[in-house]
Amino acid sequence: VFPTLSRLVEIEILFCTMAMISGLVLQPKKCVLIPTSIEYTQALADDIQGWLKCNIPAWCDITVASCGKYLGFYVGPQSLKYQWAAPITKFTARAAYVGAARAGPLVSSHQYNTTCVPIFSYISQLVPPPRDMHNVERKVLTRILHIPTGSLDGNSFFDLKRFNGPKVRCVRSTMHATALRSAIHTCTTWAHWATILTKVAMDDGYATLHCLGKDRVHPKLWCAPPMSMYLASVMSAESGNPLADIGIERTIAELSCGKPSSISTQKLAYE
C-alpha cells in the first residue's frame, strides 16, 4: 500500500535490487494495481497505465483493476462483486451432479453435506455470506431432495431430521460458525485492527474517514466491510443471522467458562 504513484519508482528500484540478489524477477503481467482511495473507472485505469509507460516502462503490463485476488480472497473496493462468484458456481454445479444421481434423500443429503457445503469453508473464514445465499441454497436443496420448489421455506429444510428425515446442513449457519472459529483460533489479530479502524473513522482528526455514517468505518467507495470488522460482528453475535447468533452466543459462553469441549468450536457453534 502506498499513498501516491510516485512511490512506485522507489519500489521498482527495490524490486530490481532484489532480483539481482535472489534471481527472483517480478512478473508484471501477473500483478494487479488497485486504486483504494478513488473510485475506479476505465479512464482512471488508462491514466495510470499511461503514467507507468512514461515512468516505469518495465511495469507497463501491470493490470489496473478495482480489485484483485490474493491468497484466494478478492481484495479491493469492488471485491464483493467477485468474492463469491466462483464458489457459488462450483456449489451449484456440484449439487447438480448430486441431484442427477437421483439417489434417495438420505444418500443425497449426505453427499450434499460432505461435498457441496465445504466449498464455502475457506472464504467464509473472513468474508460474510452473500446476500442471496438464502435463495441459492433453497433452489439447490429442492433439486437435491427432488421436491417441488416452494414446498418448504428456507429454514424447514434443516428441521427434517426432527421428523426422521435427512440431516441437511445449513450453508449460511456453517459460514458464520466458520468465521467464529477463525476469529477465535486462526485470525486472532482482528480485534487489534478493528480497534484501529474504529478509532481512525470516529476521530475528528482524521478528515478522510470522518463522517462516514453511523457504525461505518470504511470509505463509501468500498462495497465490502473490512474483514476485521466482520469478525468483530460475529464475535458480538451480530452476524445478521438470528439462528447463527444464538449458537455463537452459546459457544462463546461455554468457551469463556474454561471447560474443555470434546467437539470443535465450529461444530459447537453450528449445533
C-alpha positions in Angstrom: 0.0 0.0 0.0 1.4 3.4 -1.0 -0.1 6.9 -0.9 1.0 8.1 -4.4 2.0 6.7 -7.7 5.4 8.4 -7.5 6.4 5.9 -4.7 6.3 3.1 -7.3 9.5 4.5 -8.8 11.3 3.8 -5.5 9.6 0.4 -5.1 10.7 -0.6 -8.7 14.3 0.1 -7.7 14.0 -2.2 -4.7 12.5 -5.0 -6.8 15.4 -4.6 -9.3 17.9 -4.9 -6.5 16.2 -7.9 -5.0 16.0 -9.5 -8.5 19.8 -9.2 -8.8 20.4 -10.7 -5.3 17.8 -13.5 -5.4 17.3 -14.2 -9.1 13.5 -13.8 -8.5 12.0 -11.4 -11.1 8.7 -9.7 -10.8 6.2 -10.7 -13.5 4.2 -7.5 -14.2 1.5 -9.4 -16.2 0.6 -11.3 -13.1 0.4 -8.2 -10.9 -2.7 -6.0 -10.2 -2.6 -2.4 -9.2 -5.7 -1.5 -7.2 -6.7 2.2 -6.5 -8.1 2.3 -3.0 -8.9 5.9 -2.3 -10.6 7.0 -5.5 -13.5 5.4 -7.5 -12.2 3.1 -10.2 -13.1 4.0 -13.8 -11.7 2.9 -17.1 -10.4 6.5 -17.6 -8.5 6.2 -14.3 -7.0 2.9 -15.4 -5.9 4.4 -18.7 -4.3 7.3 -16.9 -2.4 5.0 -14.6 -1.3 2.8 -17.4 0.0 5.9 -19.3 1.9 7.0 -16.2 3.5 3.6 -15.9 4.6 3.7 -19.5 6.3 7.0 -19.0 7.9 6.5 -15.6 8.3 2.7 -15.2 8.3 1.1 -18.7 9.1 -2.3 -17.3 5.8 -2.3 -15.4 3.6 -1.1 -18.2 1.9 -4.5 -18.4 0.6 -4.4 -14.8 -3.2 -4.7 -14.7 -5.1 -1.8 -13.1 -8.4 -3.0 -11.6 -10.9 -2.3 -8.9 -10.0 -5.5 -7.0 -7.6 -8.4 -7.2 -7.2 -11.9 -5.9 -4.7 -12.6 -3.1 -4.3 -16.0 -1.4 -7.8 -17.0 -2.6 -9.6 -13.8 -1.4 -10.6 -10.9 -3.5 -9.3 -7.6 -2.0 -10.1 -4.0 -3.1 -13.0 -1.6 -3.2 -15.2 -3.7 -5.5 -14.2 -7.1 -4.2 -17.7 -8.0 -3.0 -19.0 -8.4 -6.6 -16.4 -11.2 -7.3 -15.8 -12.8 -3.9 -18.5 -15.5 -4.1 -19.0 -15.8 -7.9 -16.7 -18.8 -8.4 -17.6 -20.7 -5.2 -21.4 -20.4 -5.9 -20.8 -21.6 -9.5 -18.9 -24.6 -8.2 -21.5 -25.2 -5.5 -24.5 -25.2 -7.9 -22.6 -27.4 -10.4 -21.6 -30.0 -7.8 -25.1 -30.0 -6.3 -26.5 -30.6 -9.8 -24.4 -33.8 -10.1 -25.7 -35.0 -6.7 -29.2 -34.4 -7.8 -28.7 -36.0 -11.2 -27.7 -39.2 -9.5 -31.3 -39.5 -8.3 -30.4 -41.2 -5.1 -32.6 -41.3 -2.0 -32.9 -38.3 0.4 -30.5 -39.8 2.9 -27.8 -40.6 0.4 -28.2 -37.3 -1.4 -28.2 -35.2 1.7 -25.0 -37.0 2.9 -23.3 -36.2 -0.4 -24.5 -32.6 -0.2 -23.2 -32.2 3.3 -19.8 -33.6 2.5 -19.1 -32.4 -1.0 -21.1 -29.2 -1.5 -21.3 -27.3 1.8 -17.5 -27.4 2.4 -16.9 -25.4 -0.8 -17.5 -22.2 1.1 -15.4 -23.0 4.1 -12.2 -21.2 3.1 -13.6 -17.8 2.1 -16.2 -17.7 4.8 -13.4 -17.5 7.4 -13.1 -13.8 6.7 -16.0 -12.8 4.4 -19.7 -12.6 5.2 -22.1 -14.8 3.2 -23.5 -13.3 0.0 -26.9 -11.6 0.4 -28.7 -14.0 -2.0 -27.2 -17.2 -0.4 -30.7 -18.0 1.1 -32.2 -18.2 -2.4 -29.2 -20.1 -3.9 -29.3 -22.7 -1.1 -33.1 -23.1 -1.3 -33.0 -23.8 -5.1 -30.2 -26.3 -4.7 -31.9 -28.2 -1.9 -35.1 -28.7 -3.9 -33.0 -30.3 -6.7 -31.1 -32.5 -4.2 -34.2 -33.8 -2.4 -36.4 -33.8 -5.6 -39.2 -31.8 -4.1 -41.3 -29.1 -5.7 -40.0 -25.5 -5.5 -41.8 -23.7 -2.8 -42.9 -26.8 -0.9 -40.7 -25.9 2.1 -39.5 -22.5 3.3 -35.8 -21.8 3.7 -35.4 -23.0 7.3 -37.7 -26.1 7.1 -35.0 -28.0 5.2 -32.9 -28.1 8.3 -35.7 -29.4 10.5 -36.4 -32.5 8.5 -34.2 -34.6 10.9 -36.7 -33.9 13.7 -39.3 -35.8 11.7 -37.0 -38.7 10.9 -36.0 -37.1 7.6 -32.4 -36.5 6.3 -30.0 -34.2 8.1 -29.2 -31.2 5.9 -26.5 -28.7 6.8 -27.3 -25.0 6.5 -24.7 -23.3 4.4 -25.3 -19.8 5.9 -25.0 -21.1 9.5 -21.9 -23.1 8.6 -20.3 -19.9 7.2 -20.9 -18.0 10.4 -19.6 -20.9 12.5 -16.5 -21.0 10.3 -16.0 -17.2 10.9 -16.3 -17.7 14.6 -13.7 -20.4 14.6 -11.5 -18.2 12.5 -11.9 -15.3 15.0 -11.1 -17.4 18.0 -8.3 -19.7 16.7 -7.0 -18.6 13.3 -7.1 -14.8 12.7 -6.7 -13.7 16.3 -5.4 -10.2 15.5 -8.8 -9.0 14.2 -9.5 -7.1 17.5 -6.4 -5.0 17.1 -7.2 -3.9 13.6 -10.9 -3.4 14.4 -9.9 -1.1 17.2 -7.6 0.9 15.0 -10.2 1.2 12.2 -12.9 2.4 14.6 -10.6 5.0 16.2 -9.5 6.4 12.8 -13.1 6.5 11.5 -14.5 8.2 14.5 -11.7 10.6 15.4 -12.2 14.2 14.3 -8.5 14.5 13.5 -8.8 12.1 10.5 -10.8 14.0 7.9 -10.5 11.3 5.3 -12.6 8.8 7.2 -14.7 11.0 9.5 -18.5 11.4 9.0 -18.8 8.2 7.0 -22.1 7.4 8.7 -23.2 5.5 11.8 -21.1 2.5 12.5 -19.3 2.8 9.2 -15.5 2.5 9.3 -14.7 2.2 5.6 -15.0 4.7 2.7 -18.2 4.6 0.7 -16.5 3.6 -2.5 -15.7 0.2 -0.7 -18.6 -2.1 -1.2 -17.5 -4.6 1.5 -16.7 -4.0 5.2 -13.2 -4.7 6.4 -12.6 -8.4 7.3 -11.6 -7.5 10.8 -14.9 -5.7 11.3 -16.9 -8.7 10.1 -15.1 -10.9 12.6 -15.9 -8.3 15.3 -19.6 -8.5 14.4 -19.5 -12.3 14.5 -17.8 -12.3 17.9 -20.5 -9.9 19.1 -23.3 -12.2 17.8 -24.4 -9.6 15.3 -23.8 -11.6 12.2 -27.2 -10.8 10.7 -28.3 -14.5 11.0 -30.5 -14.8 14.2 -30.1 -18.6 14.3 -26.4 -18.4 13.9 -26.2 -15.7 16.6 -27.8 -17.9 19.1 -25.2 -20.6 18.5 -22.4 -18.0 18.6 -23.6 -16.7 22.0 -23.9 -20.2 23.4 -20.4 -21.1 22.1 -18.7 -18.0 23.5 -20.4 -18.5 26.9 -19.2 -22.2 27.1 -15.7 -21.3 26.0 -15.5 -18.4 28.5 -16.2 -20.9 31.3 -12.8 -22.6 30.6 -14.3 -26.0 30.4 -12.7 -28.2 27.8 -15.0 -29.3 25.0 -15.0 -32.6 23.2 -16.1 -31.1 19.9 -14.6 -28.3 17.8 -15.5 -24.6 18.1 -17.1 -24.6 14.7 -19.2 -27.7 15.3 -20.2 -26.3 18.7 -21.4 -23.0 17.2 -23.3 -24.8 14.4 -25.1 -27.3 16.6 
